[in-house]
């Protein structure tokens, strides 16, 4: 022992040894050991402070991985570290955590949809990375916000395609699991000449091989989040576990209604802070017409009865509207695109951009406008993940608009 060590008290010795043990156990991890407590800025005008507690929580990991499934652990650009043994989030921001699907989107460009029993030819065909969860995660990463993705892919070329796309988009893939018993999810995207599309999804690894209980590490990154995004292209029981973990930690949850055409469990809806359907999904869920704004407002009232206090409705060419129980709805028109090439991923871009602006402390009005600009840029490029906009481009459009 050195002289300085001998003069320390037993308590100091114990604390020093405990600290060394923690550092040893954490070597090699690329996820944050702990994040600083984060407080929303004065710009945040959220009225319902109970349901929107945006405080982050310290993250602690035991350094062990008992999951036999493969995880890709690799430092990426959205993290920075002064101490290689204790990496931290860039600027100590509480991350955007997306739990959801990852698909290989098989694009076919057609003039029109085939009729029953008819065969038509496609102009072109190609495979691009997508899936609602991966789309939203890459959107968060490209908007320069620390983003984690929790999801599953298969041990195939499509899984590699998606993993590389997530990494290139600045997303942390430490919680992306590769499963051996299911292929990577697929989607057939029939893209028509006016930019509209029809999509058929094959769940694959998105819908199978999930553990009955999510790992400690996966749930802990959810508890450390600034905001969590969910969709319905993974099993409901996974979403329920994530939503409950987030709610218990005071982390807000946005549920995108896109995905499974089945009733949404009340257990899930009651843990959601913002429910986000488009007008078609809203009509299907509530079994009410949504042809005009009055009808949409009436359908939203039914969502309140299901336990949701805020509903963010995507209205396509009519923009968007944010409804909060007991308040006047906020409406946001579209920011017109120079040319609509492909609407695939526009809704995911809108939801993720809204979430990023929200966790950064912007007002609801600013969140809607930021999301509208991001979606406008998205529809001007082909593909879902390839069309996600950079933050600077969104700001430039907002200034010019």
GROMACS .gro file of N, CA and C in nm, residues 6-136:
model
  393
    6UNK      N    1  -0.278   0.418   0.291
    6UNK     CA    2  -0.280   0.382   0.433
    6UNK      C    3  -0.351   0.485   0.517
    7UNK      N    4  -0.353   0.610   0.468
    7UNK     CA    5  -0.418   0.715   0.549
    7UNK      C    6  -0.566   0.726   0.524
    8UNK      N    7  -0.621   0.646   0.430
    8UNK     CA    8  -0.763   0.654   0.404
    8UNK      C    9  -0.841   0.578   0.510
    9UNK      N   10  -0.965   0.622   0.527
    9UNK     CA   11  -1.053   0.554   0.623
    9UNK      C   12  -1.102   0.423   0.564
   10UNK      N   13  -1.149   0.328   0.647
   10UNK     CA   14  -1.206   0.203   0.594
   10UNK      C   15  -1.318   0.228   0.494
   11UNK      N   16  -1.402   0.330   0.519
   11UNK     CA   17  -1.512   0.360   0.428
   11UNK      C   18  -1.460   0.402   0.292
   12UNK      N   19  -1.354   0.485   0.292
   12UNK     CA   20  -1.296   0.529   0.166
   12UNK      C   21  -1.237   0.412   0.089
   13UNK      N   22  -1.168   0.322   0.163
   13UNK     CA   23  -1.112   0.203   0.099
   13UNK      C   24  -1.220   0.120   0.033
   14UNK      N   25  -1.331   0.101   0.106
   14UNK     CA   26  -1.442   0.021   0.053
   14UNK      C   27  -1.501   0.083  -0.073
   15UNK      N   28  -1.523   0.216  -0.069
   15UNK     CA   29  -1.581   0.284  -0.184
   15UNK      C   30  -1.487   0.277  -0.304
   16UNK      N   31  -1.353   0.287  -0.278
   16UNK     CA   32  -1.259   0.283  -0.387
   16UNK      C   33  -1.256   0.144  -0.453
   17UNK      N   34  -1.260   0.038  -0.368
   17UNK     CA   35  -1.260  -0.098  -0.422
   17UNK      C   36  -1.388  -0.125  -0.499
   18UNK      N   37  -1.503  -0.075  -0.445
   18UNK     CA   38  -1.631  -0.095  -0.513
   18UNK      C   39  -1.630  -0.029  -0.650
   19UNK      N   40  -1.570   0.090  -0.657
   19UNK     CA   41  -1.563   0.163  -0.784
   19UNK      C   42  -1.479   0.085  -0.885
   20UNK      N   43  -1.362   0.028  -0.839
   20UNK     CA   44  -1.276  -0.051  -0.928
   20UNK      C   45  -1.349  -0.173  -0.980
   21UNK      N   46  -1.427  -0.238  -0.893
   21UNK     CA   47  -1.502  -0.357  -0.933
   21UNK      C   48  -1.603  -0.323  -1.042
   22UNK      N   49  -1.672  -0.209  -1.025
   22UNK     CA   50  -1.771  -0.169  -1.124
   22UNK      C   51  -1.706  -0.145  -1.259
   23UNK      N   52  -1.589  -0.080  -1.260
   23UNK     CA   53  -1.519  -0.052  -1.384
   23UNK      C   54  -1.477  -0.181  -1.453
   24UNK      N   55  -1.425  -0.279  -1.373
   24UNK     CA   56  -1.385  -0.407  -1.431
   24UNK      C   57  -1.503  -0.477  -1.496
   25UNK      N   58  -1.616  -0.476  -1.425
   25UNK     CA   59  -1.734  -0.546  -1.478
   25UNK      C   60  -1.788  -0.483  -1.604
   26UNK      N   61  -1.761  -0.353  -1.624
   26UNK     CA   62  -1.822  -0.282  -1.737
   26UNK      C   63  -1.733  -0.276  -1.860
   27UNK      N   64  -1.612  -0.333  -1.854
   27UNK     CA   65  -1.522  -0.324  -1.970
   27UNK      C   66  -1.585  -0.388  -2.092
   28UNK      N   67  -1.575  -0.319  -2.205
   28UNK     CA   68  -1.625  -0.376  -2.329
   28UNK      C   69  -1.765  -0.334  -2.365
   29UNK      N   70  -1.842  -0.278  -2.269
   29UNK     CA   71  -1.979  -0.238  -2.304
   29UNK      C   72  -1.977  -0.105  -2.378
   30UNK      N   73  -2.067  -0.090  -2.472
   30UNK     CA   74  -2.076   0.037  -2.543
   30UNK      C   75  -2.200   0.114  -2.506
   31UNK      N   76  -2.286   0.058  -2.422
   31UNK     CA   77  -2.404   0.131  -2.375
   31UNK      C   78  -2.367   0.215  -2.255
   32UNK      N   79  -2.442   0.319  -2.223
   32UNK     CA   80  -2.402   0.413  -2.118
   32UNK      C   81  -2.412   0.350  -1.981
   33UNK      N   82  -2.309   0.375  -1.898
   33UNK     CA   83  -2.316   0.332  -1.758
   33UNK      C   84  -2.422   0.408  -1.683
   34UNK      N   85  -2.422   0.535  -1.699
   34UNK     CA   86  -2.527   0.614  -1.635
   34UNK      C   87  -2.539   0.747  -1.707
   35UNK      N   88  -2.657   0.801  -1.706
   35UNK     CA   89  -2.679   0.931  -1.767
   35UNK      C   90  -2.711   1.031  -1.658
   36UNK      N   91  -2.675   1.156  -1.681
   36UNK     CA   92  -2.709   1.258  -1.584
   36UNK      C   93  -2.858   1.282  -1.584
   37UNK      N   94  -2.911   1.322  -1.470
   37UNK     CA   95  -3.052   1.357  -1.468
   37UNK      C   96  -3.076   1.474  -1.562
   38UNK      N   97  -3.181   1.461  -1.640
   38UNK     CA   98  -3.210   1.562  -1.743
   38UNK      C   99  -3.344   1.624  -1.714
   39UNK      N  100  -3.350   1.755  -1.724
   39UNK     CA  101  -3.474   1.827  -1.696
   39UNK      C  102  -3.523   1.895  -1.822
   40UNK      N  103  -3.652   1.888  -1.850
   40UNK     CA  104  -3.704   1.958  -1.968
   40UNK      C  105  -3.685   2.108  -1.954
   41UNK      N  106  -3.663   2.175  -2.066
   41UNK     CA  107  -3.640   2.319  -2.062
   41UNK      C  108  -3.770   2.394  -2.044
   42UNK      N  109  -3.756   2.523  -2.024
   42UNK     CA  110  -3.876   2.607  -2.005
   42UNK      C  111  -3.959   2.616  -2.132
   43UNK      N  112  -3.898   2.574  -2.245
   43UNK     CA  113  -3.972   2.577  -2.371
   43UNK      C  114  -4.081   2.472  -2.376
   44UNK      N  115  -4.066   2.371  -2.292
   44UNK     CA  116  -4.162   2.260  -2.298
   44UNK      C  117  -4.295   2.303  -2.239
   45UNK      N  118  -4.397   2.310  -2.323
   45UNK     CA  119  -4.528   2.359  -2.280
   45UNK      C  120  -4.626   2.248  -2.250
   46UNK      N  121  -4.576   2.128  -2.219
   46UNK     CA  122  -4.668   2.017  -2.195
   46UNK      C  123  -4.753   2.047  -2.073
   47UNK      N  124  -4.883   2.033  -2.090
   47UNK     CA  125  -4.976   2.068  -1.982
   47UNK      C  126  -4.990   1.955  -1.881
   48UNK      N  127  -4.987   1.830  -1.927
   48UNK     CA  128  -5.012   1.719  -1.838
   48UNK      C  129  -4.881   1.669  -1.780
   49UNK      N  130  -4.834   1.730  -1.671
   49UNK     CA  131  -4.704   1.697  -1.617
   49UNK      C  132  -4.700   1.559  -1.556
   50UNK      N  133  -4.815   1.506  -1.517
   50UNK     CA  134  -4.816   1.372  -1.460
   50UNK      C  135  -4.783   1.267  -1.564
   51UNK      N  136  -4.845   1.276  -1.681
   51UNK     CA  137  -4.823   1.174  -1.781
   51UNK      C  138  -4.699   1.200  -1.864
   52UNK      N  139  -4.639   1.320  -1.854
   52UNK     CA  140  -4.519   1.351  -1.930
   52UNK      C  141  -4.405   1.391  -1.837
   53UNK      N  142  -4.359   1.294  -1.758
   53UNK     CA  143  -4.242   1.318  -1.675
   53UNK      C  144  -4.120   1.283  -1.759
   54UNK      N  145  -4.053   1.384  -1.813
   54UNK     CA  146  -3.942   1.358  -1.905
   54UNK      C  147  -3.807   1.351  -1.835
   55UNK      N  148  -3.805   1.320  -1.704
   55UNK     CA  149  -3.678   1.304  -1.636
   55UNK      C  150  -3.617   1.171  -1.674
   56UNK      N  151  -3.487   1.172  -1.696
   56UNK     CA  152  -3.419   1.046  -1.726
   56UNK      C  153  -3.374   0.981  -1.596
   57UNK      N  154  -3.331   0.857  -1.606
   57UNK     CA  155  -3.289   0.781  -1.489
   57UNK      C  156  -3.151   0.722  -1.512
   58UNK      N  157  -3.071   0.704  -1.404
   58UNK     CA  158  -2.937   0.650  -1.423
   58UNK      C  159  -2.946   0.511  -1.484
   59UNK      N  160  -2.850   0.480  -1.570
   59UNK     CA  161  -2.846   0.347  -1.630
   59UNK      C  162  -2.733   0.269  -1.566
   60UNK      N  163  -2.759   0.149  -1.519
   60UNK     CA  164  -2.656   0.065  -1.463
   60UNK      C  165  -2.670  -0.074  -1.523
   61UNK      N  166  -2.557  -0.133  -1.561
   61UNK     CA  167  -2.558  -0.265  -1.619
   61UNK      C  168  -2.468  -0.357  -1.538
   62UNK      N  169  -2.502  -0.487  -1.539
   62UNK     CA  170  -2.421  -0.580  -1.464
   62UNK      C  171  -2.305  -0.637  -1.546
   63UNK      N  172  -2.302  -0.598  -1.676
   63UNK     CA  173  -2.190  -0.641  -1.757
   63UNK      C  174  -2.199  -0.784  -1.805
   64UNK      N  175  -2.309  -0.855  -1.774
   64UNK     CA  176  -2.323  -0.994  -1.814
   64UNK      C  177  -2.431  -1.005  -1.921
   65UNK      N  178  -2.410  -1.097  -2.011
   65UNK     CA  179  -2.511  -1.123  -2.114
   65UNK      C  180  -2.544  -1.270  -2.113
   66UNK      N  181  -2.660  -1.304  -2.056
   66UNK     CA  182  -2.701  -1.443  -2.046
   66UNK      C  183  -2.790  -1.485  -2.162
   67UNK      N  184  -2.807  -1.397  -2.261
   67UNK     CA  185  -2.893  -1.427  -2.374
   67UNK      C  186  -2.815  -1.505  -2.478
   68UNK      N  187  -2.857  -1.629  -2.510
   68UNK     CA  188  -2.782  -1.708  -2.607
   68UNK      C  189  -2.787  -1.652  -2.748
   69UNK      N  190  -2.882  -1.561  -2.774
   69UNK     CA  191  -2.891  -1.503  -2.907
   69UNK      C  192  -2.775  -1.408  -2.929
   70UNK      N  193  -2.742  -1.388  -3.053
   70UNK     CA  194  -2.627  -1.306  -3.088
   70UNK      C  195  -2.661  -1.158  -3.081
   71UNK      N  196  -2.572  -1.079  -3.023
   71UNK     CA  197  -2.587  -0.934  -3.024
   71UNK      C  198  -2.466  -0.874  -3.092
   72UNK      N  199  -2.491  -0.770  -3.170
   72UNK     CA  200  -2.382  -0.700  -3.236
   72UNK      C  201  -2.343  -0.584  -3.147
   73UNK      N  202  -2.224  -0.591  -3.084
   73UNK     CA  203  -2.181  -0.488  -2.991
   73UNK      C  204  -2.065  -0.413  -3.056
   74UNK      N  205  -2.090  -0.287  -3.085
   74UNK     CA  206  -1.990  -0.210  -3.159
   74UNK      C  207  -2.007  -0.063  -3.131
   75UNK      N  208  -1.898   0.009  -3.094
   75UNK     CA  209  -1.912   0.152  -3.071
   75UNK      C  210  -1.951   0.221  -3.201
   76UNK      N  211  -2.039   0.321  -3.194
   76UNK     CA  212  -2.081   0.391  -3.315
   76UNK      C  213  -2.076   0.541  -3.294
   77UNK      N  214  -2.112   0.612  -3.398
   77UNK     CA  215  -2.089   0.756  -3.402
   77UNK      C  216  -2.177   0.836  -3.307
   78UNK      N  217  -2.288   0.778  -3.258
   78UNK     CA  218  -2.376   0.860  -3.175
   78UNK      C  219  -2.331   0.864  -3.030
   79UNK      N  220  -2.215   0.802  -3.001
   79UNK     CA  221  -2.166   0.804  -2.865
   79UNK      C  222  -2.026   0.863  -2.861
   80UNK      N  223  -1.993   0.922  -2.748
   80UNK     CA  224  -1.859   0.975  -2.728
   80UNK      C  225  -1.813   0.935  -2.590
   81UNK      N  226  -1.683   0.919  -2.570
   81UNK     CA  227  -1.634   0.874  -2.440
   81UNK      C  228  -1.499   0.937  -2.410
   82UNK      N  229  -1.484   0.991  -2.291
   82UNK     CA  230  -1.356   1.041  -2.246
   82UNK      C  231  -1.278   0.928  -2.179
   83UNK      N  232  -1.347   0.832  -2.121
   83UNK     CA  233  -1.286   0.718  -2.055
   83UNK      C  234  -1.333   0.593  -2.127
   84UNK      N  235  -1.242   0.516  -2.183
   84UNK     CA  236  -1.282   0.400  -2.263
   84UNK      C  237  -1.355   0.296  -2.181
   85UNK      N  238  -1.339   0.299  -2.050
   85UNK     CA  239  -1.410   0.203  -1.966
   85UNK      C  240  -1.549   0.250  -1.930
   86UNK      N  241  -1.579   0.376  -1.951
   86UNK     CA  242  -1.708   0.431  -1.914
   86UNK      C  243  -1.762   0.520  -2.025
   87UNK      N  244  -1.807   0.459  -2.135
   87UNK     CA  245  -1.865   0.540  -2.242
   87UNK      C  246  -1.993   0.608  -2.198
   88UNK      N  247  -2.021   0.725  -2.254
   88UNK     CA  248  -2.142   0.798  -2.217
   88UNK      C  249  -2.212   0.847  -2.342
   89UNK      N  250  -2.338   0.883  -2.328
   89UNK     CA  251  -2.410   0.940  -2.440
   89UNK      C  252  -2.355   1.077  -2.475
   90UNK      N  253  -2.353   1.107  -2.606
   90UNK     CA  254  -2.308   1.239  -2.648
   90UNK      C  255  -2.393   1.345  -2.582
   91UNK      N  256  -2.324   1.440  -2.516
   91UNK     CA  257  -2.390   1.552  -2.449
   91UNK      C  258  -2.484   1.505  -2.339
   92UNK      N  259  -2.471   1.379  -2.295
   92UNK     CA  260  -2.552   1.325  -2.185
   92UNK      C  261  -2.702   1.340  -2.209
   93UNK      N  262  -2.743   1.336  -2.335
   93UNK     CA  263  -2.886   1.344  -2.364
   93UNK      C  264  -2.952   1.211  -2.334
   94UNK      N  265  -3.071   1.212  -2.274
   94UNK     CA  266  -3.144   1.086  -2.256
   94UNK      C  267  -3.187   1.036  -2.393
   95UNK      N  268  -3.159   0.912  -2.429
   95UNK     CA  269  -3.176   0.869  -2.568
   95UNK      C  270  -3.320   0.850  -2.611
   96UNK      N  271  -3.339   0.855  -2.742
   96UNK     CA  272  -3.461   0.806  -2.804
   96UNK      C  273  -3.443   0.655  -2.817
   97UNK      N  274  -3.537   0.578  -2.762
   97UNK     CA  275  -3.531   0.432  -2.771
   97UNK      C  276  -3.648   0.383  -2.854
   98UNK      N  277  -3.617   0.315  -2.964
   98UNK     CA  278  -3.719   0.261  -3.053
   98UNK      C  279  -3.720   0.109  -3.037
   99UNK      N  280  -3.834   0.055  -3.003
   99UNK     CA  281  -3.850  -0.090  -2.994
   99UNK      C  282  -3.947  -0.130  -3.104
  100UNK      N  283  -3.900  -0.213  -3.199
  100UNK     CA  284  -3.992  -0.242  -3.308
  100UNK      C  285  -3.933  -0.329  -3.416
  101UNK      N  286  -3.988  -0.313  -3.536
  101UNK     CA  287  -3.963  -0.403  -3.647
  101UNK      C  288  -3.850  -0.355  -3.736
  102UNK      N  289  -3.791  -0.451  -3.808
  102UNK     CA  290  -3.692  -0.423  -3.911
  102UNK      C  291  -3.722  -0.514  -4.029
  103UNK      N  292  -3.740  -0.457  -4.147
  103UNK     CA  293  -3.777  -0.534  -4.265
  103UNK      C  294  -3.683  -0.507  -4.381
  104UNK      N  295  -3.674  -0.605  -4.469
  104UNK     CA  296  -3.616  -0.580  -4.601
  104UNK      C  297  -3.734  -0.549  -4.693
  105UNK      N  298  -3.740  -0.427  -4.743
  105UNK     CA  299  -3.851  -0.384  -4.829
  105UNK      C  300  -3.821  -0.417  -4.974
  106UNK      N  301  -3.904  -0.504  -5.033
  106UNK     CA  302  -3.888  -0.541  -5.173
  106UNK      C  303  -3.977  -0.448  -5.255
  107UNK      N  304  -3.914  -0.354  -5.325
  107UNK     CA  305  -3.987  -0.252  -5.400
  107UNK      C  306  -4.016  -0.298  -5.542
  108UNK      N  307  -4.140  -0.279  -5.585
  108UNK     CA  308  -4.174  -0.297  -5.726
  108UNK      C  309  -4.249  -0.171  -5.771
  109UNK      N  310  -4.203  -0.112  -5.879
  109UNK     CA  311  -4.267   0.009  -5.931
  109UNK      C  312  -4.367  -0.029  -6.040
  110UNK      N  313  -4.491   0.013  -6.022
  110UNK     CA  314  -4.599  -0.025  -6.114
  110UNK      C  315  -4.683   0.097  -6.149
  111UNK      N  316  -4.754   0.090  -6.260
  111UNK     CA  317  -4.843   0.199  -6.299
  111UNK      C  318  -4.973   0.193  -6.219
  112UNK      N  319  -5.017   0.073  -6.188
  112UNK     CA  320  -5.142   0.055  -6.113
  112UNK      C  321  -5.138  -0.080  -6.043
  113UNK      N  322  -5.227  -0.098  -5.946
  113UNK     CA  323  -5.237  -0.225  -5.877
  113UNK      C  324  -5.302  -0.330  -5.967
  114UNK      N  325  -5.259  -0.455  -5.961
  114UNK     CA  326  -5.322  -0.558  -6.043
  114UNK      C  327  -5.463  -0.590  -5.993
  115UNK      N  328  -5.549  -0.624  -6.086
  115UNK     CA  329  -5.684  -0.668  -6.049
  115UNK      C  330  -5.679  -0.815  -6.009
  116UNK      N  331  -5.788  -0.864  -5.952
  116UNK     CA  332  -5.792  -1.003  -5.908
  116UNK      C  333  -5.768  -1.096  -6.028
  117UNK      N  334  -5.672  -1.188  -6.011
  117UNK     CA  335  -5.640  -1.284  -6.116
  117UNK      C  336  -5.553  -1.229  -6.227
  118UNK      N  337  -5.509  -1.104  -6.215
  118UNK     CA  338  -5.431  -1.039  -6.321
  118UNK      C  339  -5.283  -1.038  -6.288
  119UNK      N  340  -5.201  -1.053  -6.391
  119UNK     CA  341  -5.056  -1.040  -6.377
  119UNK      C  342  -5.011  -0.917  -6.455
  120UNK      N  343  -4.934  -0.831  -6.389
  120UNK     CA  344  -4.880  -0.713  -6.457
  120UNK      C  345  -4.728  -0.711  -6.439
  121UNK      N  346  -4.661  -0.631  -6.517
  121UNK     CA  347  -4.515  -0.619  -6.510
  121UNK      C  348  -4.477  -0.494  -6.431
  122UNK      N  349  -4.369  -0.507  -6.354
  122UNK     CA  350  -4.316  -0.393  -6.281
  122UNK      C  351  -4.207  -0.326  -6.363
  123UNK      N  352  -4.195  -0.195  -6.350
  123UNK     CA  353  -4.090  -0.122  -6.421
  123UNK      C  354  -3.953  -0.159  -6.366
  124UNK      N  355  -3.941  -0.157  -6.234
  124UNK     CA  356  -3.815  -0.192  -6.168
  124UNK      C  357  -3.846  -0.267  -6.039
  125UNK      N  358  -3.745  -0.329  -5.981
  125UNK     CA  359  -3.757  -0.395  -5.852
  125UNK      C  360  -3.624  -0.388  -5.779
  126UNK      N  361  -3.627  -0.363  -5.651
  126UNK     CA  362  -3.505  -0.359  -5.571
  126UNK      C  363  -3.538  -0.383  -5.425
  127UNK      N  364  -3.438  -0.420  -5.345
  127UNK     CA  365  -3.457  -0.445  -5.203
  127UNK      C  366  -3.387  -0.336  -5.122
  128UNK      N  367  -3.464  -0.270  -5.034
  128UNK     CA  368  -3.411  -0.161  -4.952
  128UNK      C  369  -3.444  -0.187  -4.805
  129UNK      N  370  -3.363  -0.135  -4.711
  129UNK     CA  371  -3.391  -0.155  -4.568
  129UNK      C  372  -3.512  -0.074  -4.525
  130UNK      N  373  -3.592  -0.130  -4.434
  130UNK     CA  374  -3.711  -0.060  -4.384
  130UNK      C  375  -3.766  -0.126  -4.260
  131UNK      N  376  -3.899  -0.120  -4.244
  131UNK     CA  377  -3.964  -0.164  -4.121
  131UNK      C  378  -3.991  -0.044  -4.034
  132UNK      N  379  -4.111  -0.036  -3.976
  132UNK     CA  380  -4.150   0.085  -3.903
  132UNK      C  381  -4.053   0.119  -3.790
  133UNK      N  382  -4.007   0.017  -3.717
  133UNK     CA  383  -3.915   0.044  -3.607
  133UNK      C  384  -3.782   0.096  -3.656
  134UNK      N  385  -3.723   0.025  -3.753
  134UNK     CA  386  -3.593   0.067  -3.806
  134UNK      C  387  -3.604   0.204  -3.873
  135UNK      N  388  -3.715   0.230  -3.944
  135UNK     CA  389  -3.735   0.362  -4.006
  135UNK      C  390  -3.728   0.472  -3.901
  136UNK      N  391  -3.802   0.455  -3.793
  136UNK     CA  392  -3.808   0.558  -3.689
  136UNK      C  393  -3.674   0.575  -3.619
   0.00000   0.00000   0.00000
